[in-house]
Amino acid sequence: MKMSEGVEWGLHCCLALAWLGDDTAVPTATLASAFDVPPHYLNKFLQALVRADILASSAGVKGGFRLAKRPEKITLLDVVTAIEGPEASFRCTEIRRRGAGVTARPSEFAMPCGIAIAMGRADAAWRRELAAQTVADLVKAAPPAGAERMRCWYAPRAR
Amino acid sequence: MKMSEGVEWGLHCCLALAWLGDDTAVPTATLASAFDVPPHYLNKFLQALVRADILASSAGVKGGFRLAKRPEKITLLDVVTAIEGPEASFRCTEIRRRGAGVTARPSEFAMPCGIAIAMGRADAAWRRELAAQTVADLVKAAPPAGAERMRCWYAPRAR
């Protein structure tokens, strides 16, 4: 089970945009260059973040991406869900009803499968932990030198 | 992000083997038939569970799979790790060091990336929850009719 690299890229882009501030719209090519990742592939994830109302995009010469809301309003769960989708990592396909299960009374399956419930508890714990952390927390946890360096790196690239 | 169906299959096989008891070794074909899943593909997951010391396999006419230890000693994390591997779902590829990061002082990267730490907290919460639940808990949570039905289904197939 492995997340796409888009989660790492997306979170780093959100952190970089939080560092650069509300007034800065950064094009895909510049963000891709900041992390040395392929622009076309990164853009796919940036568009997913726009659809999830995490980033706002603007067109034109000075266009690009910025955070669509304050960093404390964007949870890690928001970003992960935008990139990976809302589905739980464990998907119950109800194999209990197949094979030996085909002769069971329907009442036996009135309750959800206990295995799905148990796996769902772990998924819920994961989501709770992701929902409890925001992009603002990432800003706080990052070394101040990182923010400063990103701003210096960006300055000559601003349009 | 999606687990392989092997996790669902493996957990159901563990539950079925717990129901059938220590004295019963069940061949792959019978387990596959109990859940109407492809035997060859199921066998791949059963072998992974043997390598993880969750199942024991025996050869011969009366051979097959049984639990290698008591159901309360097998956690859901054991089964998930056996099937999916031990890696965390989020993998940090240190993109902070690339692009804008290549000019940073090494001291800036002395601490692990805050994004990896934050994602690791969620992974740890997920693992804690999986480790806190055992196959014995699945037995307790399942409807008694399920165990009885599995034993009746198996009886004429025992060798």
mmCIF file of N, CA and C in Angstrom, chain B residues 37-94:
data_model
loop_
_atom_site.group_PDB
_atom_site.id
_atom_site.type_symbol
_atom_site.label_atom_id
_atom_site.label_comp_id
_atom_site.label_asym_id
_atom_site.label_seq_id
_atom_site.Cartn_x
_atom_site.Cartn_y
_atom_site.Cartn_z
ATOM 1 N N VAL B 37 -12.696 -17.494 -4.263
ATOM 2 C CA VAL B 37 -11.594 -16.668 -4.798
ATOM 3 C C VAL B 37 -10.632 -17.592 -5.539
ATOM 4 N N PRO B 38 -9.808 -17.064 -6.449
ATOM 5 C CA PRO B 38 -8.920 -17.924 -7.256
ATOM 6 C C PRO B 38 -7.838 -18.588 -6.385
ATOM 7 N N PRO B 39 -7.738 -19.929 -6.417
ATOM 8 C CA PRO B 39 -6.803 -20.641 -5.528
ATOM 9 C C PRO B 39 -5.344 -20.219 -5.723
ATOM 10 N N HIS B 40 -4.935 -20.050 -6.975
ATOM 11 C CA HIS B 40 -3.525 -19.763 -7.222
ATOM 12 C C HIS B 40 -3.134 -18.415 -6.615
ATOM 13 N N TYR B 41 -4.022 -17.450 -6.778
ATOM 14 C CA TYR B 41 -3.777 -16.095 -6.275
ATOM 15 C C TYR B 41 -3.864 -16.072 -4.740
ATOM 16 N N LEU B 42 -4.854 -16.798 -4.205
ATOM 17 C CA LEU B 42 -4.967 -16.894 -2.742
ATOM 18 C C LEU B 42 -3.713 -17.517 -2.149
ATOM 19 N N ASN B 43 -3.189 -18.532 -2.838
ATOM 20 C CA ASN B 43 -2.023 -19.248 -2.303
ATOM 21 C C ASN B 43 -0.827 -18.315 -2.101
ATOM 22 N N LYS B 44 -0.702 -17.355 -2.984
ATOM 23 C CA LYS B 44 0.373 -16.365 -2.846
ATOM 24 C C LYS B 44 0.278 -15.660 -1.486
ATOM 25 N N PHE B 45 -0.927 -15.300 -1.100
ATOM 26 C CA PHE B 45 -1.118 -14.597 0.178
ATOM 27 C C PHE B 45 -0.956 -15.562 1.359
ATOM 28 N N LEU B 46 -1.428 -16.795 1.192
ATOM 29 C CA LEU B 46 -1.277 -17.781 2.274
ATOM 30 C C LEU B 46 0.214 -18.040 2.545
ATOM 31 N N GLN B 47 0.997 -18.106 1.482
ATOM 32 C CA GLN B 47 2.443 -18.323 1.655
ATOM 33 C C GLN B 47 3.079 -17.133 2.384
ATOM 34 N N ALA B 48 2.602 -15.935 2.091
ATOM 35 C CA ALA B 48 3.119 -14.744 2.798
ATOM 36 C C ALA B 48 2.783 -14.835 4.290
ATOM 37 N N LEU B 49 1.600 -15.368 4.596
ATOM 38 C CA LEU B 49 1.208 -15.515 6.005
ATOM 39 C C LEU B 49 2.040 -16.598 6.695
ATOM 40 N N VAL B 50 2.444 -17.619 5.941
ATOM 41 C CA VAL B 50 3.336 -18.651 6.499
ATOM 42 C C VAL B 50 4.709 -18.035 6.788
ATOM 43 N N ARG B 51 5.225 -17.267 5.842
ATOM 44 C CA ARG B 51 6.541 -16.636 6.046
ATOM 45 C C ARG B 51 6.536 -15.720 7.270
ATOM 46 N N ALA B 52 5.388 -15.136 7.567
ATOM 47 C CA ALA B 52 5.276 -14.228 8.722
ATOM 48 C C ALA B 52 4.924 -14.985 9.997
ATOM 49 N N ASP B 53 4.907 -16.306 9.931
ATOM 50 C CA ASP B 53 4.621 -17.148 11.101
ATOM 51 C C ASP B 53 3.215 -16.916 11.659
ATOM 52 N N ILE B 54 2.299 -16.576 10.764
ATOM 53 C CA ILE B 54 0.889 -16.424 11.152
ATOM 54 C C ILE B 54 0.159 -17.736 10.880
ATOM 55 N N LEU B 55 0.466 -18.342 9.747
ATOM 56 C CA LEU B 55 -0.059 -19.672 9.419
ATOM 57 C C LEU B 55 1.093 -20.680 9.430
ATOM 58 N N ALA B 56 0.731 -21.932 9.689
ATOM 59 C CA ALA B 56 1.679 -23.041 9.518
ATOM 60 C C ALA B 56 1.132 -23.911 8.404
ATOM 61 N N SER B 57 2.005 -24.392 7.541
ATOM 62 C CA SER B 57 1.533 -25.271 6.468
ATOM 63 C C SER B 57 2.144 -26.647 6.637
ATOM 64 N N SER B 58 1.376 -27.654 6.263
ATOM 65 C CA SER B 58 1.890 -29.026 6.317
ATOM 66 C C SER B 58 1.586 -29.697 4.986
ATOM 67 N N ALA B 59 2.455 -30.618 4.601
ATOM 68 C CA ALA B 59 2.299 -31.308 3.316
ATOM 69 C C ALA B 59 1.558 -32.631 3.520
ATOM 70 N N GLY B 60 1.259 -33.297 2.416
ATOM 71 C CA GLY B 60 0.648 -34.627 2.509
ATOM 72 C C GLY B 60 -0.843 -34.599 2.308
ATOM 73 N N VAL B 61 -1.427 -35.791 2.309
ATOM 74 C CA VAL B 61 -2.860 -35.954 2.034
ATOM 75 C C VAL B 61 -3.710 -35.145 3.016
ATOM 76 N N LYS B 62 -3.278 -35.129 4.284
ATOM 77 C CA LYS B 62 -4.051 -34.373 5.293
ATOM 78 C C LYS B 62 -3.444 -32.998 5.549
ATOM 79 N N GLY B 63 -2.593 -32.580 4.621
ATOM 80 C CA GLY B 63 -1.901 -31.303 4.820
ATOM 81 C C GLY B 63 -2.778 -30.104 4.504
ATOM 82 N N GLY B 64 -2.236 -28.935 4.820
ATOM 83 C CA GLY B 64 -2.945 -27.692 4.560
ATOM 84 C C GLY B 64 -2.471 -26.608 5.507
ATOM 85 N N PHE B 65 -3.304 -25.619 5.694
ATOM 86 C CA PHE B 65 -2.936 -24.472 6.541
ATOM 87 C C PHE B 65 -3.731 -24.497 7.841
ATOM 88 N N ARG B 66 -3.054 -24.097 8.906
ATOM 89 C CA ARG B 66 -3.732 -23.831 10.172
ATOM 90 C C ARG B 66 -3.070 -22.599 10.786
ATOM 91 N N LEU B 67 -3.663 -22.037 11.810
ATOM 92 C CA LEU B 67 -3.019 -20.905 12.474
ATOM 93 C C LEU B 67 -1.734 -21.400 13.138
ATOM 94 N N ALA B 68 -0.678 -20.616 13.043
ATOM 95 C CA ALA B 68 0.607 -21.000 13.640
ATOM 96 C C ALA B 68 0.648 -20.668 15.127
ATOM 97 N N LYS B 69 -0.297 -19.849 15.588
ATOM 98 C CA LYS B 69 -0.344 -19.516 17.021
ATOM 99 C C LYS B 69 -1.783 -19.205 17.395
ATOM 100 N N ARG B 70 -1.989 -18.937 18.661
ATOM 101 C CA ARG B 70 -3.352 -18.716 19.146
ATOM 102 C C ARG B 70 -3.916 -17.420 18.552
ATOM 103 N N PRO B 71 -5.221 -17.385 18.284
ATOM 104 C CA PRO B 71 -5.828 -16.210 17.636
ATOM 105 C C PRO B 71 -5.544 -14.902 18.381
ATOM 106 N N GLU B 72 -5.417 -14.964 19.712
ATOM 107 C CA GLU B 72 -5.157 -13.717 20.466
ATOM 108 C C GLU B 72 -3.719 -13.237 20.313
ATOM 109 N N LYS B 73 -2.885 -14.074 19.691
ATOM 110 C CA LYS B 73 -1.481 -13.679 19.462
ATOM 111 C C LYS B 73 -1.259 -13.143 18.049
ATOM 112 N N ILE B 74 -2.300 -13.125 17.246
ATOM 113 C CA ILE B 74 -2.177 -12.634 15.863
ATOM 114 C C ILE B 74 -2.928 -11.315 15.741
ATOM 115 N N THR B 75 -2.199 -10.233 15.550
ATOM 116 C CA THR B 75 -2.863 -8.930 15.414
ATOM 117 C C THR B 75 -3.203 -8.659 13.948
ATOM 118 N N LEU B 76 -4.112 -7.726 13.760
ATOM 119 C CA LEU B 76 -4.440 -7.333 12.386
ATOM 120 C C LEU B 76 -3.213 -6.700 11.728
ATOM 121 N N LEU B 77 -2.381 -6.037 12.527
ATOM 122 C CA LEU B 77 -1.156 -5.455 11.964
ATOM 123 C C LEU B 77 -0.233 -6.553 11.436
ATOM 124 N N ASP B 78 -0.159 -7.681 12.161
ATOM 125 C CA ASP B 78 0.657 -8.804 11.677
ATOM 126 C C ASP B 78 0.202 -9.230 10.274
ATOM 127 N N VAL B 79 -1.107 -9.373 10.112
ATOM 128 C CA VAL B 79 -1.645 -9.856 8.836
ATOM 129 C C VAL B 79 -1.430 -8.813 7.734
ATOM 130 N N VAL B 80 -1.731 -7.555 8.040
ATOM 131 C CA VAL B 80 -1.567 -6.493 7.044
ATOM 132 C C VAL B 80 -0.102 -6.372 6.630
ATOM 133 N N THR B 81 0.807 -6.436 7.599
ATOM 134 C CA THR B 81 2.238 -6.315 7.295
ATOM 135 C C THR B 81 2.715 -7.503 6.467
ATOM 136 N N ALA B 82 2.218 -8.692 6.785
ATOM 137 C CA ALA B 82 2.618 -9.887 6.029
ATOM 138 C C ALA B 82 2.222 -9.759 4.563
ATOM 139 N N ILE B 83 1.042 -9.193 4.317
ATOM 140 C CA ILE B 83 0.517 -9.117 2.940
ATOM 141 C C ILE B 83 1.037 -7.874 2.211
ATOM 142 N N GLU B 84 1.043 -6.751 2.903
ATOM 143 C CA GLU B 84 1.345 -5.472 2.238
ATOM 144 C C GLU B 84 2.799 -5.035 2.395
ATOM 145 N N GLY B 85 3.538 -5.691 3.283
ATOM 146 C CA GLY B 85 4.916 -5.265 3.546
ATOM 147 C C GLY B 85 4.962 -4.269 4.687
ATOM 148 N N PRO B 86 6.163 -4.033 5.210
ATOM 149 C CA PRO B 86 6.295 -3.189 6.414
ATOM 150 C C PRO B 86 6.398 -1.686 6.126
ATOM 151 N N GLU B 87 6.466 -1.295 4.852
ATOM 152 C CA GLU B 87 6.705 0.119 4.534
ATOM 153 C C GLU B 87 5.504 0.993 4.914
ATOM 154 N N ALA B 88 5.801 2.213 5.312
ATOM 155 C CA ALA B 88 4.741 3.187 5.569
ATOM 156 C C ALA B 88 4.084 3.564 4.243
ATOM 157 N N SER B 89 2.814 3.986 4.312
ATOM 158 C CA SER B 89 2.101 4.326 3.077
ATOM 159 C C SER B 89 2.666 5.622 2.460
ATOM 160 N N PHE B 90 3.165 6.523 3.310
ATOM 161 C CA PHE B 90 3.785 7.745 2.808
ATOM 162 C C PHE B 90 5.294 7.548 2.790
ATOM 163 N N ARG B 91 5.900 7.766 1.643
ATOM 164 C CA ARG B 91 7.354 7.643 1.577
ATOM 165 C C ARG B 91 7.964 8.993 1.231
ATOM 166 N N CYS B 92 8.823 9.439 2.116
ATOM 167 C CA CYS B 92 9.491 10.736 1.938
ATOM 168 C C CYS B 92 10.664 10.544 0.986
ATOM 169 N N THR B 93 10.652 11.281 -0.119
ATOM 170 C CA THR B 93 11.784 11.186 -1.047
ATOM 171 C C THR B 93 12.684 12.422 -0.948
ATOM 172 N N GLU B 94 12.476 13.178 0.149
ATOM 173 C CA GLU B 94 13.370 14.316 0.446
ATOM 174 C C GLU B 94 13.400 15.340 -0.678
#
